[in-house]
Amino acid sequence: MGAQFWSVYIGCNFQDRNAVSATLEQIDVVYQMARRYPSVFLLQKLADDIEEAFAASRIASLMGAEGGHQIDSSLGTLRMLMNLVFVIDSYS
């Protein structure tokens, strides 16, 4: 396997700041996995970086959120999540 996509999905039963917090908890789980198994996983933000992980015999790990409620209607929250993980298309 050359890459995997982690969906940091939070159900709609979470709203407002609870949804943001739960999303950050999901992201933290992925980061912990990568730290625990550094010879296996390599966190990546760009689809173009998958080749780097593959060349290093590691699994490129990309993340994304599925629901708008996960940013609590905040562009600042969206920008910070993008800095953490959510840029996967280098052409956008």
PDB file of N, CA and C in Angstrom:
ATOM      1  N   MET A   1       0.850  -1.166   0.000  1.00  0.00           N
ATOM      2  CA  MET A   1       0.000   0.000   0.000  1.00  0.00           C
ATOM      3  C   MET A   1       0.900   1.234   0.000  1.00  0.00           C
ATOM      4  N   GLY A   2       0.634   2.157  -0.892  1.00  0.00           N
ATOM      5  CA  GLY A   2       1.441   3.369  -0.987  1.00  0.00           C
ATOM      6  C   GLY A   2       0.891   4.548  -0.222  1.00  0.00           C
ATOM      7  N   ALA A   3      -0.438   4.563  -0.021  1.00  0.00           N
ATOM      8  CA  ALA A   3      -1.057   5.699   0.659  1.00  0.00           C
ATOM      9  C   ALA A   3      -2.391   5.292   1.257  1.00  0.00           C
ATOM     10  N   GLN A   4      -2.805   6.053   2.244  1.00  0.00           N
ATOM     11  CA  GLN A   4      -4.134   5.878   2.819  1.00  0.00           C
ATOM     12  C   GLN A   4      -4.695   7.235   3.169  1.00  0.00           C
ATOM     13  N   PHE A   5      -5.996   7.307   3.189  1.00  0.00           N
ATOM     14  CA  PHE A   5      -6.677   8.550   3.504  1.00  0.00           C
ATOM     15  C   PHE A   5      -7.475   8.348   4.780  1.00  0.00           C
ATOM     16  N   TRP A   6      -7.125   9.089   5.808  1.00  0.00           N
ATOM     17  CA  TRP A   6      -7.838   9.022   7.078  1.00  0.00           C
ATOM     18  C   TRP A   6      -8.977  10.035   7.038  1.00  0.00           C
ATOM     19  N   SER A   7     -10.189   9.567   7.186  1.00  0.00           N
ATOM     20  CA  SER A   7     -11.328  10.468   7.278  1.00  0.00           C
ATOM     21  C   SER A   7     -11.562  10.780   8.747  1.00  0.00           C
ATOM     22  N   VAL A   8     -11.344  12.028   9.127  1.00  0.00           N
ATOM     23  CA  VAL A   8     -11.584  12.436  10.510  1.00  0.00           C
ATOM     24  C   VAL A   8     -13.040  12.893  10.612  1.00  0.00           C
ATOM     25  N   TYR A   9     -13.919  11.918  10.462  1.00  0.00           N
ATOM     26  CA  TYR A   9     -15.352  12.135  10.416  1.00  0.00           C
ATOM     27  C   TYR A   9     -15.932  12.311  11.818  1.00  0.00           C
ATOM     28  N   ILE A  10     -16.785  13.289  11.945  1.00  0.00           N
ATOM     29  CA  ILE A  10     -17.543  13.517  13.173  1.00  0.00           C
ATOM     30  C   ILE A  10     -19.005  13.600  12.774  1.00  0.00           C
ATOM     31  N   GLY A  11     -19.836  12.825  13.423  1.00  0.00           N
ATOM     32  CA  GLY A  11     -21.260  12.824  13.098  1.00  0.00           C
ATOM     33  C   GLY A  11     -21.939  14.157  13.402  1.00  0.00           C
ATOM     34  N   CYS A  12     -23.078  14.363  12.776  1.00  0.00           N
ATOM     35  CA  CYS A  12     -23.824  15.611  12.954  1.00  0.00           C
ATOM     36  C   CYS A  12     -24.404  15.758  14.351  1.00  0.00           C
ATOM     37  N   ASN A  13     -24.347  14.705  15.150  1.00  0.00           N
ATOM     38  CA  ASN A  13     -24.796  14.842  16.533  1.00  0.00           C
ATOM     39  C   ASN A  13     -23.840  15.725  17.337  1.00  0.00           C
ATOM     40  N   PHE A  14     -22.644  15.965  16.821  1.00  0.00           N
ATOM     41  CA  PHE A  14     -21.716  16.936  17.406  1.00  0.00           C
ATOM     42  C   PHE A  14     -21.947  18.266  16.702  1.00  0.00           C
ATOM     43  N   GLN A  15     -22.058  19.333  17.454  1.00  0.00           N
ATOM     44  CA  GLN A  15     -22.273  20.653  16.873  1.00  0.00           C
ATOM     45  C   GLN A  15     -21.401  21.680  17.581  1.00  0.00           C
ATOM     46  N   ASP A  16     -21.221  22.814  16.915  1.00  0.00           N
ATOM     47  CA  ASP A  16     -20.520  23.968  17.485  1.00  0.00           C
ATOM     48  C   ASP A  16     -19.103  23.582  17.920  1.00  0.00           C
ATOM     49  N   ARG A  17     -18.697  24.087  19.065  1.00  0.00           N
ATOM     50  CA  ARG A  17     -17.333  23.827  19.538  1.00  0.00           C
ATOM     51  C   ARG A  17     -17.090  22.358  19.838  1.00  0.00           C
ATOM     52  N   ASN A  18     -18.148  21.636  20.189  1.00  0.00           N
ATOM     53  CA  ASN A  18     -17.991  20.197  20.422  1.00  0.00           C
ATOM     54  C   ASN A  18     -17.522  19.489  19.161  1.00  0.00           C
ATOM     55  N   ALA A  19     -18.011  19.920  18.020  1.00  0.00           N
ATOM     56  CA  ALA A  19     -17.598  19.309  16.753  1.00  0.00           C
ATOM     57  C   ALA A  19     -16.140  19.629  16.446  1.00  0.00           C
ATOM     58  N   VAL A  20     -15.724  20.859  16.713  1.00  0.00           N
ATOM     59  CA  VAL A  20     -14.327  21.247  16.475  1.00  0.00           C
ATOM     60  C   VAL A  20     -13.410  20.427  17.386  1.00  0.00           C
ATOM     61  N   SER A  21     -13.764  20.340  18.649  1.00  0.00           N
ATOM     62  CA  SER A  21     -12.957  19.582  19.605  1.00  0.00           C
ATOM     63  C   SER A  21     -12.879  18.104  19.226  1.00  0.00           C
ATOM     64  N   ALA A  22     -14.005  17.524  18.850  1.00  0.00           N
ATOM     65  CA  ALA A  22     -14.016  16.111  18.460  1.00  0.00           C
ATOM     66  C   ALA A  22     -13.182  15.890  17.197  1.00  0.00           C
ATOM     67  N   THR A  23     -13.207  16.845  16.273  1.00  0.00           N
ATOM     68  CA  THR A  23     -12.385  16.754  15.061  1.00  0.00           C
ATOM     69  C   THR A  23     -10.907  16.773  15.427  1.00  0.00           C
ATOM     70  N   LEU A  24     -10.527  17.680  16.324  1.00  0.00           N
ATOM     71  CA  LEU A  24      -9.131  17.753  16.758  1.00  0.00           C
ATOM     72  C   LEU A  24      -8.700  16.469  17.457  1.00  0.00           C
ATOM     73  N   GLU A  25      -9.613  15.848  18.199  1.00  0.00           N
ATOM     74  CA  GLU A  25      -9.301  14.564  18.840  1.00  0.00           C
ATOM     75  C   GLU A  25      -9.017  13.489  17.790  1.00  0.00           C
ATOM     76  N   GLN A  26      -9.805  13.469  16.718  1.00  0.00           N
ATOM     77  CA  GLN A  26      -9.584  12.504  15.638  1.00  0.00           C
ATOM     78  C   GLN A  26      -8.229  12.739  14.968  1.00  0.00           C
ATOM     79  N   ILE A  27      -7.906  14.002  14.726  1.00  0.00           N
ATOM     80  CA  ILE A  27      -6.611  14.340  14.127  1.00  0.00           C
ATOM     81  C   ILE A  27      -5.483  13.879  15.042  1.00  0.00           C
ATOM     82  N   ASP A  28      -5.654  14.082  16.332  1.00  0.00           N
ATOM     83  CA  ASP A  28      -4.637  13.676  17.299  1.00  0.00           C
ATOM     84  C   ASP A  28      -4.394  12.172  17.251  1.00  0.00           C
ATOM     85  N   VAL A  29      -5.440  11.389  17.061  1.00  0.00           N
ATOM     86  CA  VAL A  29      -5.283   9.927  16.954  1.00  0.00           C
ATOM     87  C   VAL A  29      -4.388   9.574  15.774  1.00  0.00           C
ATOM     88  N   VAL A  30      -4.603  10.232  14.644  1.00  0.00           N
ATOM     89  CA  VAL A  30      -3.778   9.962  13.461  1.00  0.00           C
ATOM     90  C   VAL A  30      -2.322  10.363  13.724  1.00  0.00           C
ATOM     91  N   TYR A  31      -2.120  11.533  14.334  1.00  0.00           N
ATOM     92  CA  TYR A  31      -0.759  11.953  14.669  1.00  0.00           C
ATOM     93  C   TYR A  31      -0.094  10.957  15.623  1.00  0.00           C
ATOM     94  N   GLN A  32      -0.835  10.460  16.614  1.00  0.00           N
ATOM     95  CA  GLN A  32      -0.278   9.482  17.549  1.00  0.00           C
ATOM     96  C   GLN A  32       0.124   8.191  16.835  1.00  0.00           C
ATOM     97  N   MET A  33      -0.699   7.746  15.902  1.00  0.00           N
ATOM     98  CA  MET A  33      -0.356   6.548  15.128  1.00  0.00           C
ATOM     99  C   MET A  33       0.945   6.760  14.361  1.00  0.00           C
ATOM    100  N   ALA A  34       1.085   7.919  13.736  1.00  0.00           N
ATOM    101  CA  ALA A  34       2.286   8.203  12.961  1.00  0.00           C
ATOM    102  C   ALA A  34       3.517   8.277  13.870  1.00  0.00           C
ATOM    103  N   ARG A  35       3.347   8.842  15.051  1.00  0.00           N
ATOM    104  CA  ARG A  35       4.471   8.912  16.005  1.00  0.00           C
ATOM    105  C   ARG A  35       4.824   7.530  16.551  1.00  0.00           C
ATOM    106  N   ARG A  36       3.820   6.727  16.766  1.00  0.00           N
ATOM    107  CA  ARG A  36       4.056   5.394  17.333  1.00  0.00           C
ATOM    108  C   ARG A  36       4.711   4.445  16.336  1.00  0.00           C
ATOM    109  N   TYR A  37       4.384   4.629  15.055  1.00  0.00           N
ATOM    110  CA  TYR A  37       4.919   3.760  14.006  1.00  0.00           C
ATOM    111  C   TYR A  37       5.595   4.589  12.908  1.00  0.00           C
ATOM    112  N   PRO A  38       6.673   5.294  13.251  1.00  0.00           N
ATOM    113  CA  PRO A  38       7.305   6.181  12.265  1.00  0.00           C
ATOM    114  C   PRO A  38       7.931   5.451  11.084  1.00  0.00           C
ATOM    115  N   SER A  39       8.242   4.188  11.242  1.00  0.00           N
ATOM    116  CA  SER A  39       8.809   3.442  10.120  1.00  0.00           C
ATOM    117  C   SER A  39       7.726   2.956   9.154  1.00  0.00           C
ATOM    118  N   VAL A  40       6.468   3.117   9.553  1.00  0.00           N
ATOM    119  CA  VAL A  40       5.357   2.660   8.724  1.00  0.00           C
ATOM    120  C   VAL A  40       4.632   3.829   8.060  1.00  0.00           C
ATOM    121  N   PHE A  41       4.285   4.862   8.849  1.00  0.00           N
ATOM    122  CA  PHE A  41       3.456   5.968   8.359  1.00  0.00           C
ATOM    123  C   PHE A  41       4.249   7.254   8.196  1.00  0.00           C
ATOM    124  N   LEU A  42       3.903   8.008   7.184  1.00  0.00           N
ATOM    125  CA  LEU A  42       4.477   9.336   6.972  1.00  0.00           C
ATOM    126  C   LEU A  42       3.318  10.291   6.690  1.00  0.00           C
ATOM    127  N   LEU A  43       3.069  11.224   7.612  1.00  0.00           N
ATOM    128  CA  LEU A  43       1.990  12.186   7.407  1.00  0.00           C
ATOM    129  C   LEU A  43       2.333  13.098   6.243  1.00  0.00           C
ATOM    130  N   GLN A  44       1.388  13.252   5.352  1.00  0.00           N
ATOM    131  CA  GLN A  44       1.571  14.088   4.168  1.00  0.00           C
ATOM    132  C   GLN A  44       0.352  14.975   3.995  1.00  0.00           C
ATOM    133  N   LYS A  45       0.557  16.150   3.414  1.00  0.00           N
ATOM    134  CA  LYS A  45      -0.546  17.063   3.140  1.00  0.00           C
ATOM    135  C   LYS A  45      -0.897  17.110   1.659  1.00  0.00           C
ATOM    136  N   LEU A  46       0.051  16.838   0.814  1.00  0.00           N
ATOM    137  CA  LEU A  46      -0.152  16.984  -0.627  1.00  0.00           C
ATOM    138  C   LEU A  46      -0.160  15.630  -1.329  1.00  0.00           C
ATOM    139  N   ALA A  47      -1.051  15.505  -2.281  1.00  0.00           N
ATOM    140  CA  ALA A  47      -1.097  14.272  -3.065  1.00  0.00           C
ATOM    141  C   ALA A  47       0.242  14.018  -3.752  1.00  0.00           C
ATOM    142  N   ASP A  48       0.914  15.087  -4.152  1.00  0.00           N
ATOM    143  CA  ASP A  48       2.216  14.935  -4.819  1.00  0.00           C
ATOM    144  C   ASP A  48       3.280  14.338  -3.896  1.00  0.00           C
ATOM    145  N   ASP A  49       3.075  14.410  -2.581  1.00  0.00           N
ATOM    146  CA  ASP A  49       4.067  13.901  -1.635  1.00  0.00           C
ATOM    147  C   ASP A  49       3.972  12.396  -1.408  1.00  0.00           C
ATOM    148  N   ILE A  50       2.977  11.769  -1.993  1.00  0.00           N
ATOM    149  CA  ILE A  50       2.820  10.327  -1.830  1.00  0.00           C
ATOM    150  C   ILE A  50       4.051   9.588  -2.348  1.00  0.00           C
ATOM    151  N   GLU A  51       4.618  10.073  -3.423  1.00  0.00           N
ATOM    152  CA  GLU A  51       5.804   9.420  -3.988  1.00  0.00           C
ATOM    153  C   GLU A  51       6.978   9.453  -3.022  1.00  0.00           C
ATOM    154  N   GLU A  52       7.102  10.532  -2.245  1.00  0.00           N
ATOM    155  CA  GLU A  52       8.181  10.628  -1.250  1.00  0.00           C
ATOM    156  C   GLU A  52       8.052   9.512  -0.218  1.00  0.00           C
ATOM    157  N   ALA A  53       6.854   9.298   0.280  1.00  0.00           N
ATOM    158  CA  ALA A  53       6.625   8.239   1.258  1.00  0.00           C
ATOM    159  C   ALA A  53       6.878   6.863   0.637  1.00  0.00           C
ATOM    160  N   PHE A  54       6.394   6.679  -0.581  1.00  0.00           N
ATOM    161  CA  PHE A  54       6.574   5.403  -1.265  1.00  0.00           C
ATOM    162  C   PHE A  54       8.059   5.087  -1.455  1.00  0.00           C
ATOM    163  N   ALA A  55       8.836   6.106  -1.828  1.00  0.00           N
ATOM    164  CA  ALA A  55      10.279   5.922  -2.021  1.00  0.00           C
ATOM    165  C   ALA A  55      10.977   5.560  -0.710  1.00  0.00           C
ATOM    166  N   ALA A  56      10.408   6.005   0.392  1.00  0.00           N
ATOM    167  CA  ALA A  56      10.973   5.701   1.709  1.00  0.00           C
ATOM    168  C   ALA A  56      10.382   4.421   2.302  1.00  0.00           C
ATOM    169  N   SER A  57       9.619   3.665   1.495  1.00  0.00           N
ATOM    170  CA  SER A  57       8.972   2.418   1.930  1.00  0.00           C
ATOM    171  C   SER A  57       8.041   2.636   3.116  1.00  0.00           C
ATOM    172  N   ARG A  58       7.366   3.779   3.112  1.00  0.00           N
ATOM    173  CA  ARG A  58       6.399   4.094   4.158  1.00  0.00           C
ATOM    174  C   ARG A  58       5.043   4.367   3.513  1.00  0.00           C
ATOM    175  N   ILE A  59       4.011   4.347   4.315  1.00  0.00           N
ATOM    176  CA  ILE A  59       2.664   4.608   3.839  1.00  0.00           C
ATOM    177  C   ILE A  59       2.352   6.086   4.025  1.00  0.00           C
ATOM    178  N   ALA A  60       2.076   6.762   2.934  1.00  0.00           N
ATOM    179  CA  ALA A  60       1.682   8.168   3.012  1.00  0.00           C
ATOM    180  C   ALA A  60       0.303   8.235   3.655  1.00  0.00           C
ATOM    181  N   SER A  61       0.165   9.083   4.655  1.00  0.00           N
ATOM    182  CA  SER A  61      -1.099   9.220   5.368  1.00  0.00           C
ATOM    183  C   SER A  61      -1.616  10.638   5.200  1.00  0.00           C
ATOM    184  N   LEU A  62      -2.774  10.751   4.548  1.00  0.00           N
ATOM    185  CA  LEU A  62      -3.417  12.039   4.327  1.00  0.00           C
ATOM    186  C   LEU A  62      -4.730  12.045   5.095  1.00  0.00           C
ATOM    187  N   MET A  63      -5.198  13.228   5.475  1.00  0.00           N
ATOM    188  CA  MET A  63      -6.428  13.336   6.255  1.00  0.00           C
ATOM    189  C   MET A  63      -7.392  14.321   5.626  1.00  0.00           C
ATOM    190  N   GLY A  64      -8.654  14.144   5.953  1.00  0.00           N
ATOM    191  CA  GLY A  64      -9.671  15.081   5.501  1.00  0.00           C
ATOM    192  C   GLY A  64     -10.914  14.973   6.363  1.00  0.00           C
ATOM    193  N   ALA A  65     -11.637  16.079   6.462  1.00  0.00           N
ATOM    194  CA  ALA A  65     -12.897  16.118   7.205  1.00  0.00           C
ATOM    195  C   ALA A  65     -14.047  16.065   6.215  1.00  0.00           C
ATOM    196  N   GLU A  66     -15.191  15.567   6.663  1.00  0.00           N
ATOM    197  CA  GLU A  66     -16.320  15.380   5.770  1.00  0.00           C
ATOM    198  C   GLU A  66     -17.448  16.374   5.981  1.00  0.00           C
ATOM    199  N   GLY A  67     -17.513  17.041   7.113  1.00  0.00           N
ATOM    200  CA  GLY A  67     -18.673  17.869   7.384  1.00  0.00           C
ATOM    201  C   GLY A  67     -18.330  19.310   7.710  1.00  0.00           C
ATOM    202  N   GLY A  68     -19.116  20.228   7.175  1.00  0.00           N
ATOM    203  CA  GLY A  68     -18.910  21.639   7.453  1.00  0.00           C
ATOM    204  C   GLY A  68     -19.127  21.993   8.916  1.00  0.00           C
ATOM    205  N   HIS A  69     -19.938  21.199   9.620  1.00  0.00           N
ATOM    206  CA  HIS A  69     -20.169  21.462  11.043  1.00  0.00           C
ATOM    207  C   HIS A  69     -18.881  21.321  11.852  1.00  0.00           C
ATOM    208  N   GLN A  70     -17.877  20.677  11.276  1.00  0.00           N
ATOM    209  CA  GLN A  70     -16.631  20.454  11.989  1.00  0.00           C
ATOM    210  C   GLN A  70     -15.786  21.709  12.123  1.00  0.00           C
ATOM    211  N   ILE A  71     -16.167  22.794  11.458  1.00  0.00           N
ATOM    212  CA  ILE A  71     -15.426  24.056  11.606  1.00  0.00           C
ATOM    213  C   ILE A  71     -16.234  25.102  12.353  1.00  0.00           C
ATOM    214  N   ASP A  72     -17.439  24.770  12.782  1.00  0.00           N
ATOM    215  CA  ASP A  72     -18.288  25.672  13.567  1.00  0.00           C
ATOM    216  C   ASP A  72     -18.459  27.036  12.896  1.00  0.00           C
ATOM    217  N   SER A  73     -18.656  27.017  11.587  1.00  0.00           N
ATOM    218  CA  SER A  73     -18.877  28.252  10.808  1.00  0.00           C
ATOM    219  C   SER A  73     -17.759  29.275  10.972  1.00  0.00           C
ATOM    220  N   SER A  74     -16.541  28.796  11.150  1.00  0.00           N
ATOM    221  CA  SER A  74     -15.408  29.686  11.401  1.00  0.00           C
ATOM    222  C   SER A  74     -14.344  29.519  10.323  1.00  0.00           C
ATOM    223  N   LEU A  75     -14.076  30.592   9.588  1.00  0.00           N
ATOM    224  CA  LEU A  75     -13.007  30.534   8.592  1.00  0.00           C
ATOM    225  C   LEU A  75     -11.640  30.383   9.256  1.00  0.00           C
ATOM    226  N   GLY A  76     -11.477  30.949  10.435  1.00  0.00           N
ATOM    227  CA  GLY A  76     -10.223  30.784  11.181  1.00  0.00           C
ATOM    228  C   GLY A  76      -9.980  29.324  11.536  1.00  0.00           C
ATOM    229  N   THR A  77     -11.035  28.631  11.960  1.00  0.00           N
ATOM    230  CA  THR A  77     -10.912  27.205  12.261  1.00  0.00           C
ATOM    231  C   THR A  77     -10.562  26.427  11.000  1.00  0.00           C
ATOM    232  N   LEU A  78     -11.195  26.772   9.891  1.00  0.00           N
ATOM    233  CA  LEU A  78     -10.886  26.121   8.622  1.00  0.00           C
ATOM    234  C   LEU A  78      -9.415  26.316   8.251  1.00  0.00           C
ATOM    235  N   ARG A  79      -8.921  27.531   8.384  1.00  0.00           N
ATOM    236  CA  ARG A  79      -7.505  27.796   8.045  1.00  0.00           C
ATOM    237  C   ARG A  79      -6.563  26.992   8.939  1.00  0.00           C
ATOM    238  N   MET A  80      -6.870  26.898  10.220  1.00  0.00           N
ATOM    239  CA  MET A  80      -5.998  26.150  11.130  1.00  0.00           C
ATOM    240  C   MET A  80      -6.040  24.656  10.835  1.00  0.00           C
ATOM    241  N   LEU A  81      -7.224  24.133  10.510  1.00  0.00           N
ATOM    242  CA  LEU A  81      -7.302  22.716  10.143  1.00  0.00           C
ATOM    243  C   LEU A  81      -6.523  22.448   8.863  1.00  0.00           C
ATOM    244  N   MET A  82      -6.580  23.375   7.932  1.00  0.00           N
ATOM    245  CA  MET A  82      -5.805  23.212   6.701  1.00  0.00           C
ATOM    246  C   MET A  82      -4.315  23.175   7.007  1.00  0.00           C
ATOM    247  N   ASN A  83      -3.863  23.996   7.955  1.00  0.00           N
ATOM    248  CA  ASN A  83      -2.452  23.972   8.340  1.00  0.00           C
ATOM    249  C   ASN A  83      -2.072  22.652   8.980  1.00  0.00           C
ATOM    250  N   LEU A  84      -3.005  22.045   9.691  1.00  0.00           N
ATOM    251  CA  LEU A  84      -2.712  20.759  10.339  1.00  0.00           C
ATOM    252  C   LEU A  84      -2.662  19.613   9.344  1.00  0.00           C
ATOM    253  N   VAL A  85      -3.682  19.547   8.472  1.00  0.00           N
ATOM    254  CA  VAL A  85      -3.777  18.314   7.683  1.00  0.00           C
ATOM    255  C   VAL A  85      -4.483  18.383   6.352  1.00  0.00           C
ATOM    256  N   PHE A  86      -5.357  19.312   6.114  1.00  0.00           N
ATOM    257  CA  PHE A  86      -6.356  19.108   5.075  1.00  0.00           C
ATOM    258  C   PHE A  86      -6.007  19.559   3.671  1.00  0.00           C
ATOM    259  N   VAL A  87      -4.771  19.799   3.359  1.00  0.00           N
ATOM    260  CA  VAL A  87      -4.424  20.168   1.979  1.00  0.00           C
ATOM    261  C   VAL A  87      -3.968  18.915   1.279  1.00  0.00           C
ATOM    262  N   ILE A  88      -4.776  18.427   0.328  1.00  0.00           N
ATOM    263  CA  ILE A  88      -4.397  17.180  -0.330  1.00  0.00           C
ATOM    264  C   ILE A  88      -4.246  17.341  -1.833  1.00  0.00           C
ATOM    265  N   ASP A  89      -4.672  18.457  -2.378  1.00  0.00           N
ATOM    266  CA  ASP A  89      -4.579  18.673  -3.819  1.00  0.00           C
ATOM    267  C   ASP A  89      -3.648  19.838  -4.080  1.00  0.00           C
ATOM    268  N   SER A  90      -2.476  19.560  -4.619  1.00  0.00           N
ATOM    269  CA  SER A  90      -1.480  20.611  -4.805  1.00  0.00           C
ATOM    270  C   SER A  90      -1.866  21.596  -5.898  1.00  0.00           C
ATOM    271  N   TYR A  91      -2.946  21.335  -6.624  1.00  0.00           N
ATOM    272  CA  TYR A  91      -3.341  22.231  -7.709  1.00  0.00           C
ATOM    273  C   TYR A  91      -4.415  23.222  -7.288  1.00  0.00           C
ATOM    274  N   SER A  92      -4.879  23.144  -6.038  1.00  0.00           N
ATOM    275  CA  SER A  92      -5.942  24.062  -5.622  1.00  0.00           C
ATOM    276  C   SER A  92      -5.397  25.303  -4.967  1.00  0.00           C
TER     277      SER A  92
END
